[in-house]
């Protein structure tokens, strides 16, 4: 058989190049180009600048100097049917049909023979061996065989078609190698020098050249390469692949121009991807919007599918375009489809944007370890949750995990939010602690400094308040104005509580500027800071434990070099570490150390650790936690009385701040069972009577205090009572 003829047909159909390139595994021959199709994609100028190649120009025209009659009489070129006969004899239907289509395209007047099973005459065995080597891709061996025969047989030269096909195959191999090595200019040069490669038989070569144009910032030329394929090539998978490559490399307007070459809605999936791409960009940039058609298209896809990607995309688009409720629905759908961390992040953000802060916190806490984006979404949600006004009622377990996360991340915004939560809940001492913590983590956080100033003003800590004002005077006008007589928070003498209906002695002041969601300071007074030293100041460790604590433990609780509190896994070591951390105003870490001591220690260690945990909880405003810790171990009677008095003091202050004065007075009566009433608490009792309009009881308390120490605050109380009962007329 004539192997030469068979291989010529195969090479013309692109089989060899497919073996070297992308489509070599199956060996399938692509259909031949249609009549009138350009034989190659020209690279020397953009397609837009070239005239369309007409069908009648696809084949060489007859000589122009021949008369019309002679031109019509030109004999038809011979048709090489050897490959067709070979495929028929082998029963290779697929390649037979491809070769048949190729011959019909090249020779429209040709009729296929009916005797295709006729044997093929024998040819040149040596030449057939060369063609066989070529078919096997052994190009270097073909070159060697040609050189060897040319040396042996004087005057012999290889057929031109063999040389041409060999040159083209070697060029195809070089183009693939250059493309794989990302040598883009080399790819373009090879394509320019070998235009016969760039046909529908070698779509992979066209794709590689198009990629080279993209990588060298010549996207218009890449568009021309894709346009050539879509205008001339027939295979559906290659046409769709071309559009997919164009979608990933070209601008939208260029892709839209290629979509005009679509046949029978073959690029519906490309329209879907275009919609996804536009919505994805708009989901990241709120200034961008998309058409209603794009949204409808993706919504249909999202509802019909079972994957989370499209709902996540739609969720972020809705979230960033002012529709958090719709975003929540999409993210919920994505979560049910195992959307993972990204769906959870979006859901937390959407819940928070929709005002569902507790739902956001609950979900976000489950994904804290999923990644930085999830952790940030949770921290943002808890900040919004804590700074609501009025503050929400949160369970102890919620506050505990919030405190734990804020402390672990040393998150200044979260610490400030805990400060505002405590402040708005009437727990001024824990508020002061958290504002101080926020400033320790970020000295430039002005809202925390402002909150600290308000807390110290509420606690009547004049020295501490003046220190904050001095530090921030040049950086914050609202902090500088706190003590301005026209703006500052007034005492009870200057501004009696509004509920009494009393005419103020001075004009109504301008409200103090404050952080959003933080309430203005209360009109009724608070005791000096000294009255609440246990939860406000970094006092010596002896302040937190009774004097009978062993000296060795007192020494162990002091910080070692670098502010470290030591280590060790024993109960005693954990206990000492807890007191040390408490002294360093790190109550969240101290609580963990005390809990470790309670788990690993025994006897006195457990009792001391329970007390320590109670003190640490109080510093964070976790009154319920403190109560639970105080009752969790068999404490000595003196320690139990001490903690009970402290807890009741905290309850009193919370009730007073909530203006529940009758309940506050009852709490003071209960506290008196455990400890004598301090001067400051007596002063607060007087103001509680005053605010409850029990003026005679208030007068009795203020008079007693004034007799003892000539207190100016007691005198202010007496004057306020005179104003209230209209005895002191102006």
XYZ file of C-alpha atoms in Angstrom:
730
model
C 0.000 0.000 0.000
C 1.073 3.591 -0.450
C 1.938 4.731 3.058
C 2.956 8.094 1.570
C -0.527 8.759 0.242
C -2.141 7.689 3.471
C 0.070 9.925 5.596
C -0.354 12.914 3.300
C -4.070 12.747 3.932
C -3.536 12.354 7.646
C -1.145 15.310 7.860
C -3.496 17.496 5.810
C -6.188 16.726 8.354
C -4.002 17.709 11.311
C -3.492 14.282 12.890
C 0.243 14.717 13.360
C -0.068 18.095 15.017
C -2.771 16.758 17.298
C -0.373 14.022 18.302
C 2.150 16.682 19.318
C -0.290 19.068 20.865
C -3.511 19.048 22.865
C -5.622 16.520 20.985
C -3.092 13.719 20.513
C -4.556 11.162 22.850
C -7.565 10.173 20.808
C -5.992 10.583 17.384
C -9.265 11.934 15.998
C -9.006 13.791 12.706
C -10.926 17.086 12.615
C -13.151 17.867 9.638
C -11.457 19.577 6.720
C -12.044 23.301 6.189
C -15.077 24.321 4.198
C -14.624 25.571 0.647
C -13.567 29.169 0.719
C -11.994 28.910 4.173
C -8.557 30.586 4.448
C -5.825 28.022 4.626
C -4.108 29.880 7.488
C -4.627 32.729 9.949
C -2.363 35.565 8.822
C -0.412 37.221 11.655
C 1.143 40.156 9.846
C -1.872 42.453 10.331
C -5.053 42.520 12.423
C -8.027 40.674 11.012
C -10.070 43.863 11.095
C -7.724 45.353 8.505
C -7.927 42.428 6.084
C -10.550 41.952 3.431
C -12.782 38.929 3.855
C -11.539 35.965 1.877
C -14.179 34.971 -0.644
C -14.941 31.336 -1.450
C -13.885 31.742 -5.054
C -10.426 32.887 -3.912
C -9.748 29.884 -1.768
C -8.325 27.898 -4.695
C -5.763 29.148 -7.175
C -7.441 30.896 -10.149
C -6.681 29.901 -13.767
C -4.194 32.040 -15.732
C -5.741 35.417 -16.502
C -4.468 35.510 -20.102
C -6.478 32.479 -21.206
C -9.747 32.979 -23.119
C -12.893 32.207 -21.236
C -13.528 29.060 -23.191
C -10.073 27.702 -22.497
C -10.403 28.555 -18.842
C -13.545 26.453 -18.673
C -11.799 23.619 -20.458
C -8.994 23.353 -17.857
C -8.799 19.759 -16.609
C -9.719 19.123 -12.974
C -6.688 18.409 -10.728
C -6.135 14.750 -9.857
C -7.599 13.636 -6.558
C -5.423 11.464 -4.270
C -7.859 8.848 -3.022
C -5.258 6.587 -1.410
C -5.968 7.665 2.161
C -9.700 7.298 1.606
C -9.221 3.764 0.243
C -6.885 2.855 3.100
C -9.338 3.962 5.814
C -12.138 2.100 4.065
C -10.097 -1.094 3.868
C -9.227 -0.816 7.580
C -12.832 -0.198 8.594
C -11.829 3.117 10.244
C -15.193 4.843 9.838
C -14.293 7.987 11.755
C -11.190 8.788 9.739
C -12.859 7.690 6.512
C -15.646 10.241 7.046
C -13.142 12.973 7.954
C -11.095 12.328 4.798
C -14.230 12.176 2.684
C -15.341 15.573 4.014
C -11.892 17.004 3.317
C -11.817 15.852 -0.285
C -15.323 17.128 -0.960
C -14.360 20.532 0.433
C -11.242 20.718 -1.737
C -12.849 19.311 -4.876
C -16.555 20.227 -5.042
C -17.038 18.482 -8.431
C -15.390 15.247 -7.299
C -17.470 12.127 -6.806
C -16.235 9.413 -4.436
C -15.400 6.122 -6.158
C -17.612 3.119 -5.666
C -14.793 0.533 -5.624
C -13.072 1.710 -2.420
C -12.007 -1.809 -1.474
C -9.718 -2.134 -4.510
C -6.134 -2.869 -3.336
C -3.645 0.052 -3.489
C -0.684 -0.532 -5.811
C 2.700 -0.990 -4.158
C 4.963 2.076 -4.099
C 8.539 2.993 -3.020
C 9.282 0.875 0.108
C 12.027 3.203 1.392
C 9.825 6.257 0.964
C 6.930 4.477 2.603
C 9.235 3.762 5.596
C 9.959 7.486 5.817
C 6.263 8.291 5.832
C 5.693 5.676 8.506
C 8.384 7.223 10.715
C 6.769 10.580 10.147
C 3.383 9.185 11.168
C 4.948 7.890 14.389
C 6.305 11.369 15.173
C 9.939 10.304 14.767
C 10.896 13.453 12.935
C 14.640 13.259 13.555
C 14.710 9.716 12.148
C 12.885 10.948 9.046
C 15.557 13.631 8.571
C 18.275 11.019 9.011
C 16.621 8.676 6.494
C 16.332 11.478 3.921
C 19.966 12.429 4.396
C 21.100 8.794 4.133
C 19.220 8.101 0.911
C 20.336 11.392 -0.647
C 23.957 10.351 -0.022
C 23.532 6.841 -1.395
C 21.378 7.690 -4.410
C 22.879 10.469 -6.444
C 20.213 12.736 -7.870
C 17.497 11.559 -5.472
C 15.579 14.222 -3.573
C 12.681 13.796 -1.181
C 9.222 14.658 -2.428
C 8.278 18.266 -1.832
C 5.157 17.299 0.076
C 7.192 15.192 2.530
C 9.591 18.058 3.146
C 6.709 20.485 3.565
C 4.882 18.248 6.005
C 8.099 17.583 7.920
C 8.886 21.297 8.196
C 5.374 21.993 9.384
C 5.432 19.216 11.992
C 8.774 20.434 13.352
C 7.449 23.983 13.512
C 4.385 22.736 15.392
C 6.651 20.990 17.879
C 8.719 24.152 18.387
C 5.550 26.221 18.871
C 4.247 23.859 21.548
C 7.618 23.858 23.340
C 7.879 27.652 23.221
C 4.332 27.991 24.551
C 4.976 25.571 27.402
C 8.122 27.554 28.248
C 6.104 30.808 28.155
C 8.342 32.224 25.417
C 5.543 34.267 23.943
C 7.429 36.217 21.278
C 8.881 32.940 20.017
C 5.362 31.498 19.743
C 4.235 34.461 17.635
C 7.342 34.278 15.446
C 6.835 30.579 14.701
C 3.183 31.163 13.892
C 4.103 34.026 11.561
C 6.717 31.949 9.751
C 4.470 28.864 9.483
C 0.949 30.121 8.687
C -0.096 26.660 7.514
C -0.150 25.643 11.181
C -2.896 28.099 12.016
C -5.936 26.347 10.573
C -8.984 24.602 11.950
C -6.994 21.373 11.819
C -4.686 22.868 14.466
C -6.999 24.792 16.819
C -4.604 24.165 19.687
C -1.906 26.105 17.809
C -4.354 28.976 17.309
C -5.178 28.965 21.032
C -1.483 29.071 21.898
C -0.854 31.977 19.557
C -3.868 33.801 21.008
C -2.480 33.265 24.511
C 0.855 34.665 23.363
C -0.922 37.794 22.117
C -2.667 38.164 25.499
C 0.564 37.746 27.426
C 2.242 40.406 25.281
C -0.625 42.888 25.814
C -2.067 42.542 22.305
C -5.573 41.439 23.154
C -7.051 42.715 19.903
C -4.872 40.219 18.025
C -5.969 37.466 20.400
C -9.563 38.399 19.629
C -8.728 38.030 15.903
C -7.422 34.505 16.483
C -10.572 33.538 18.387
C -12.709 35.185 15.687
C -10.989 33.104 12.999
C -11.867 29.889 14.839
C -15.487 30.891 15.415
C -15.949 32.044 11.819
C -14.394 29.005 10.166
C -14.205 25.960 12.443
C -17.005 23.486 13.035
C -16.283 21.265 16.039
C -18.631 22.223 18.869
C -16.183 21.454 21.659
C -13.478 23.581 20.024
C -15.844 26.488 19.506
C -17.002 26.391 23.124
C -13.411 25.996 24.311
C -12.482 29.052 22.281
C -15.139 31.140 24.006
C -14.046 29.875 27.402
C -10.491 30.959 26.693
C -11.702 34.309 25.407
C -13.791 34.770 28.549
C -10.762 34.233 30.764
C -8.449 36.577 28.849
C -10.445 39.327 27.110
C -12.495 42.309 28.204
C -16.274 42.107 28.269
C -16.756 44.164 25.115
C -14.359 41.917 23.183
C -16.138 38.799 24.427
C -19.486 40.312 23.474
C -18.197 40.898 19.932
C -17.256 37.216 19.690
C -20.693 36.205 20.956
C -22.102 37.568 17.688
C -20.555 34.511 15.970
C -22.689 32.122 18.032
C -24.691 29.385 16.298
C -27.985 28.141 17.743
C -27.479 29.207 21.377
C -24.275 27.165 21.696
C -22.763 29.696 24.129
C -25.484 29.756 26.813
C -22.940 28.695 29.430
C -20.738 31.629 28.399
C -23.637 34.014 29.018
C -23.942 32.494 32.494
C -20.250 33.068 33.158
C -20.456 36.643 31.885
C -23.288 37.319 34.324
C -21.277 35.747 37.156
C -18.265 37.843 36.273
C -20.184 41.105 36.241
C -22.014 40.299 39.475
C -18.751 39.220 41.098
C -17.112 42.554 40.310
C -20.128 44.470 41.595
C -20.207 42.329 44.736
C -16.726 43.606 45.590
C -17.316 47.209 44.516
C -20.585 48.765 45.753
C -20.234 51.546 43.165
C -20.876 49.018 40.389
C -24.309 47.667 39.526
C -25.514 45.007 37.115
C -28.575 44.660 34.949
C -31.780 43.058 36.122
C -31.287 40.434 33.397
C -27.940 39.394 34.871
C -29.452 39.093 38.344
C -32.423 37.086 37.115
C -30.159 34.778 35.140
C -27.942 34.026 38.132
C -30.895 33.693 40.511
C -32.404 31.028 38.248
C -29.064 29.206 38.162
C -28.655 29.473 41.938
C -32.102 28.066 42.665
C -31.716 25.238 40.152
C -28.286 24.086 41.330
C -27.176 22.289 44.478
C -23.820 24.037 44.889
C -23.180 27.075 47.140
C -21.135 29.284 44.789
C -23.920 31.218 43.070
C -25.866 31.892 46.297
C -22.653 33.202 47.894
C -22.070 35.510 44.932
C -25.633 36.810 45.051
C -25.401 37.171 48.829
C -22.372 39.448 48.708
C -23.914 41.475 45.873
C -27.092 42.039 47.906
C -25.090 42.759 51.066
C -22.996 45.467 49.412
C -25.985 47.014 47.642
C -28.167 47.684 50.658
C -30.264 44.506 50.811
C -29.037 42.639 53.913
C -32.279 40.688 54.335
C -31.998 39.250 50.835
C -28.303 38.616 51.432
C -29.157 36.643 54.579
C -31.475 34.377 52.581
C -28.800 33.644 49.980
C -26.146 32.929 52.609
C -28.520 30.624 54.487
C -29.048 28.710 51.246
C -25.281 28.501 50.747
C -24.789 27.179 54.281
C -27.334 24.409 53.688
C -25.268 23.464 50.638
C -22.052 23.188 52.644
C -20.848 26.614 51.599
C -18.222 26.569 54.318
C -16.282 29.512 55.697
C -17.169 31.968 52.925
C -20.893 31.402 53.340
C -20.549 31.747 57.120
C -18.588 34.983 56.764
C -21.260 36.459 54.510
C -24.075 35.298 56.775
C -22.478 36.902 59.845
C -22.004 40.182 57.986
C -25.558 40.075 56.617
C -27.137 39.310 59.999
C -25.223 42.192 61.570
C -26.144 44.557 58.742
C -29.765 43.548 59.249
C -29.574 44.342 62.971
C -29.611 40.683 64.038
C -26.476 41.045 66.133
C -27.049 38.151 68.514
C -27.715 35.795 65.602
C -24.532 37.077 63.946
C -22.506 36.535 67.118
C -23.864 33.028 67.645
C -23.066 31.935 64.084
C -19.725 33.731 63.945
C -18.517 32.054 67.133
C -18.760 28.676 65.367
C -16.380 29.775 62.592
C -13.732 31.654 64.566
C -10.938 29.314 63.531
C -11.927 29.136 59.853
C -9.701 32.038 58.827
C -8.929 35.747 59.300
C -12.001 36.887 57.338
C -14.349 34.879 59.551
C -12.655 36.107 62.698
C -12.926 39.723 61.566
C -16.610 39.274 60.706
C -17.206 37.917 64.219
C -15.312 40.762 65.883
C -17.266 43.317 63.856
C -20.526 41.622 64.828
C -19.735 41.527 68.541
C -18.694 45.192 68.434
C -22.058 46.115 66.946
C -23.845 43.855 69.436
C -22.191 45.411 72.477
C -22.678 49.034 71.416
C -26.445 48.902 71.021
C -28.560 51.291 73.037
C -30.176 50.170 75.213
C -27.696 47.345 75.804
C -29.087 43.852 75.165
C -29.377 41.230 77.878
C -26.661 38.678 77.129
C -26.188 35.287 78.712
C -23.032 34.701 80.704
C -21.758 32.161 78.182
C -22.049 34.734 75.397
C -20.154 37.390 77.339
C -17.558 34.842 78.314
C -16.722 33.860 74.738
C -16.764 37.517 73.642
C -14.307 38.417 76.397
C -12.156 35.408 75.542
C -11.971 36.303 71.847
C -11.352 40.003 72.423
C -8.597 39.215 74.907
C -6.964 36.589 72.703
C -6.833 38.975 69.748
C -5.990 42.039 71.864
C -8.719 43.712 69.826
C -8.929 47.339 70.899
C -12.294 47.990 69.214
C -13.773 44.987 70.993
C -12.370 46.070 74.352
C -13.845 49.535 73.848
C -17.169 47.927 72.897
C -17.114 45.919 76.128
C -16.462 49.208 77.883
C -19.509 50.832 76.302
C -21.612 47.755 77.058
C -20.652 47.942 80.730
C -21.104 51.719 80.779
C -24.557 51.563 79.215
C -25.475 48.730 81.602
C -24.595 50.857 84.622
C -21.423 48.900 85.451
C -19.038 51.812 85.483
C -16.041 50.147 87.109
C -15.842 47.275 84.552
C -16.375 49.928 81.867
C -13.357 51.827 83.140
C -11.302 48.637 83.078
C -12.213 47.812 79.477
C -11.569 51.351 78.260
C -8.155 51.221 79.898
C -7.520 47.839 78.274
C -8.475 49.188 74.848
C -6.019 52.066 75.279
C -3.299 49.669 76.404
C -3.726 47.815 73.104
C -4.109 50.957 70.985
C -2.952 54.235 72.494
C -4.509 56.187 69.611
C -8.054 54.858 70.034
C -9.872 58.092 70.859
C -13.347 56.561 71.489
C -11.835 54.437 74.273
C -10.163 57.522 75.764
C -13.474 59.376 75.639
C -15.248 56.443 77.291
C -12.588 56.299 79.983
C -13.049 60.020 80.656
C -16.813 59.576 81.018
C -16.346 56.556 83.306
C -13.953 58.434 85.551
C -16.296 61.408 85.603
C -19.136 59.119 86.629
C -16.936 57.616 89.347
C -15.956 61.107 90.576
C -12.293 60.279 89.925
C -11.277 63.898 89.351
C -7.546 63.215 89.228
C -7.952 60.390 86.717
C -10.317 62.486 84.603
C -7.912 65.426 84.508
C -5.078 63.093 83.481
C -7.084 61.869 80.469
C -8.034 65.429 79.511
C -4.411 66.559 79.745
C -3.268 63.694 77.512
C -5.938 64.165 74.853
C -6.610 67.899 74.973
C -4.783 68.573 71.723
C -6.248 65.572 69.901
C -9.918 65.409 70.920
C -12.131 68.415 71.371
C -14.913 66.435 73.015
C -12.523 65.129 75.682
C -11.129 68.612 76.214
C -14.675 69.973 76.700
C -15.779 67.490 79.362
C -14.978 69.880 82.215
C -16.152 72.942 80.337
C -18.910 74.481 82.539
C -21.072 74.867 79.455
C -20.766 71.244 78.442
C -19.626 69.123 81.336
C -21.644 66.582 83.288
C -23.264 68.403 86.234
C -23.400 67.314 89.856
C -26.675 66.564 91.625
C -26.628 70.059 93.131
C -26.395 71.641 89.686
C -28.722 69.298 87.817
C -31.217 67.351 89.960
C -32.587 64.199 88.370
C -35.207 64.921 85.762
C -37.750 62.569 87.326
C -38.106 64.776 90.434
C -39.505 67.670 88.445
C -37.169 70.056 90.285
C -36.211 73.375 88.761
C -32.422 73.307 88.213
C -30.446 76.013 89.946
C -28.472 76.713 86.755
C -29.507 76.712 83.083
C -29.832 73.292 81.405
C -26.391 72.379 79.991
C -25.558 71.153 76.518
C -25.374 67.339 76.449
C -21.901 65.879 76.553
C -20.643 64.666 73.197
C -20.246 60.913 73.211
C -19.493 57.887 71.155
C -22.504 56.613 69.161
C -24.655 54.270 71.249
C -23.029 55.427 74.509
C -25.499 57.037 76.868
C -24.779 60.421 78.444
C -23.567 60.375 82.052
C -26.299 60.110 84.654
C -27.439 63.166 86.557
C -27.320 61.494 89.972
C -23.925 61.346 91.663
C -21.544 58.432 92.163
C -19.150 57.791 95.041
C -15.418 58.511 94.810
C -13.236 55.879 93.157
C -11.771 54.822 96.478
C -15.065 53.224 97.421
C -14.627 50.623 94.690
C -10.940 50.024 94.689
C -11.198 46.265 94.255
C -12.481 46.578 90.701
C -10.945 49.836 89.549
C -7.274 50.104 90.406
C -4.226 47.893 89.840
C -3.715 47.653 93.605
C -1.108 45.444 95.290
C -1.973 41.802 95.350
C -2.771 42.010 99.060
C -5.817 44.060 98.132
C -7.348 40.991 96.503
C -6.603 38.458 99.209
C -6.950 38.575 102.985
C -3.873 39.175 105.074
C -3.643 35.526 106.136
C -2.488 34.523 102.628
C 0.896 32.816 102.938
C 3.890 35.135 102.258
C 5.311 32.689 99.727
C 2.144 32.936 97.665
C 2.191 36.736 97.914
C 5.715 36.792 96.524
C 4.898 34.276 93.765
C 2.010 36.447 92.599
C 4.259 39.373 91.757
C 5.329 39.719 88.106
C 8.759 38.419 87.195
C 11.121 39.829 84.571
C 9.413 41.290 81.501
C 6.009 41.398 83.164
C 5.687 37.594 83.013
C 3.610 35.775 85.598
C 5.576 32.555 85.498
C 4.439 29.112 84.480
C 3.839 25.702 85.954
C 0.963 23.254 85.869
C 0.384 22.691 89.568
C -2.609 24.157 91.331
C -0.465 26.469 93.450
C 1.423 27.742 90.388
C -1.814 28.415 88.517
C -3.220 30.220 91.560
C -0.175 32.468 91.858
C -0.293 33.140 88.137
C -3.952 34.136 88.420
C -3.281 36.752 91.108
C -0.322 38.049 89.142
C -2.420 38.461 85.989
C -5.158 40.155 88.006
C -2.604 42.667 89.296
C -1.576 43.324 85.693
C -5.233 44.118 84.875
C -5.649 41.045 82.687
C -8.799 39.595 84.283
C -9.764 37.354 81.355
C -6.403 35.554 81.481
C -6.559 35.544 85.274
C -9.924 33.750 85.155
C -8.399 31.001 83.041
C -5.527 30.593 85.508
C -7.907 30.457 88.471
C -10.052 27.852 86.702
C -6.909 25.768 86.106
C -6.068 26.059 89.813
C -9.572 24.924 90.755
C -9.207 21.869 88.506
C -5.737 20.807 89.624
C -5.501 22.060 93.217
C -7.169 20.999 96.430
C -8.193 22.390 99.792
C -7.090 25.963 100.389
C -5.821 26.353 96.793
C -9.293 25.647 95.408
C -10.908 28.070 97.844
C -8.408 30.834 97.018
C -8.815 30.166 93.288
C -12.617 30.424 93.564
C -12.235 33.765 95.274
C -9.776 34.910 92.631
C -12.129 33.888 89.846
C -14.883 35.891 91.502
C -12.688 39.003 91.643
C -11.616 38.530 88.015
C -15.229 38.127 86.898
C -16.196 41.316 88.732
C -13.471 43.248 86.948
C -15.076 42.214 83.675
C -18.606 43.016 84.778
C -19.583 39.330 84.858
C -21.582 39.461 88.083
C -23.287 36.108 87.535
C -19.933 34.448 86.924
C -18.572 36.021 90.087
C -21.516 34.753 92.119
C -21.129 31.245 90.728
C -17.407 31.237 91.535
C -18.021 32.483 95.082
C -20.415 29.609 95.765
C -18.404 26.916 93.990
C -16.007 26.152 96.852
C -16.036 25.909 100.624
C -14.685 29.345 101.463
C -13.745 30.390 104.994
C -16.506 32.449 106.661
C -14.506 35.688 106.525
C -13.800 35.254 102.807
C -17.421 34.406 102.069
C -18.620 37.519 103.914
C -16.093 39.635 102.042
C -17.177 38.347 98.629
C -20.868 38.542 99.482
C -20.482 42.187 100.480
C -18.578 42.933 97.289
C -21.148 41.210 95.075
C -24.001 43.024 96.755
C -22.161 46.311 96.288
C -21.962 45.595 92.561
C -25.665 44.763 92.477
C -26.408 48.016 94.288
C -24.450 50.109 91.790
C -26.136 48.388 88.839
C -29.588 49.052 90.339
C -28.681 52.636 91.126
C -27.429 53.235 87.571
C -30.653 51.708 86.282
C -32.540 54.239 88.498
C -34.207 51.393 90.397
C -33.671 53.200 93.690
C -36.059 51.203 95.870
C -34.375 47.925 94.855
C -30.985 49.534 95.455
C -31.987 50.439 99.019
C -33.106 46.868 99.660
C -29.749 45.597 98.395
C -27.945 47.908 100.828
C -29.993 46.446 103.668
C -28.979 42.944 102.605
C -25.319 43.959 102.318
C -25.363 45.291 105.875
C -25.645 41.680 107.049
C -22.113 40.979 105.796
C -20.147 44.179 106.303
C -20.518 47.646 107.779
C -21.643 50.345 105.410
C -18.763 52.534 104.242
C -18.963 56.324 104.138
C -19.276 56.263 100.382
C -22.091 53.747 100.448
C -23.854 55.858 103.087
C -23.585 58.810 100.721
C -25.101 56.682 97.956
C -27.864 55.609 100.340
C -28.688 59.274 100.883
C -28.910 59.923 97.151
C -31.013 56.783 96.699
C -33.499 58.159 99.262
C -33.369 61.518 97.502
C -34.099 60.037 94.066
C -36.903 57.933 95.572
C -38.329 61.232 96.951
C -37.897 60.036 100.539
C -36.482 63.415 101.467
C -36.596 63.061 105.260
C -34.711 59.760 105.154
C -32.182 61.372 102.807
C -31.820 64.386 105.146
C -31.151 62.078 108.120
C -28.332 60.310 106.242
C -26.719 63.495 104.895
C -26.865 65.174 108.340
C -25.171 62.194 109.965
C -22.416 62.247 107.376
C -21.941 65.980 107.705
C -21.590 65.729 111.483
C -18.923 63.035 111.152
C -16.567 64.641 108.612
C -18.059 67.921 107.445
C -18.409 66.362 103.999
C -19.022 68.852 101.187
C -20.886 66.109 99.305
C -23.224 65.642 102.261
C -23.759 69.416 102.325
C -24.607 69.313 98.607
C -27.179 66.663 99.390
C -28.776 68.769 102.098
C -28.903 71.761 99.769
C -30.518 69.647 97.053
C -33.163 68.504 99.536
C -33.883 72.127 100.462
C -34.270 72.938 96.760
C -36.550 69.973 96.263
C -38.785 70.879 99.160
C -38.717 74.604 98.198
C -37.264 75.703 101.540
C -34.325 77.429 99.948
C -35.880 80.205 97.847
C -33.857 82.362 95.482
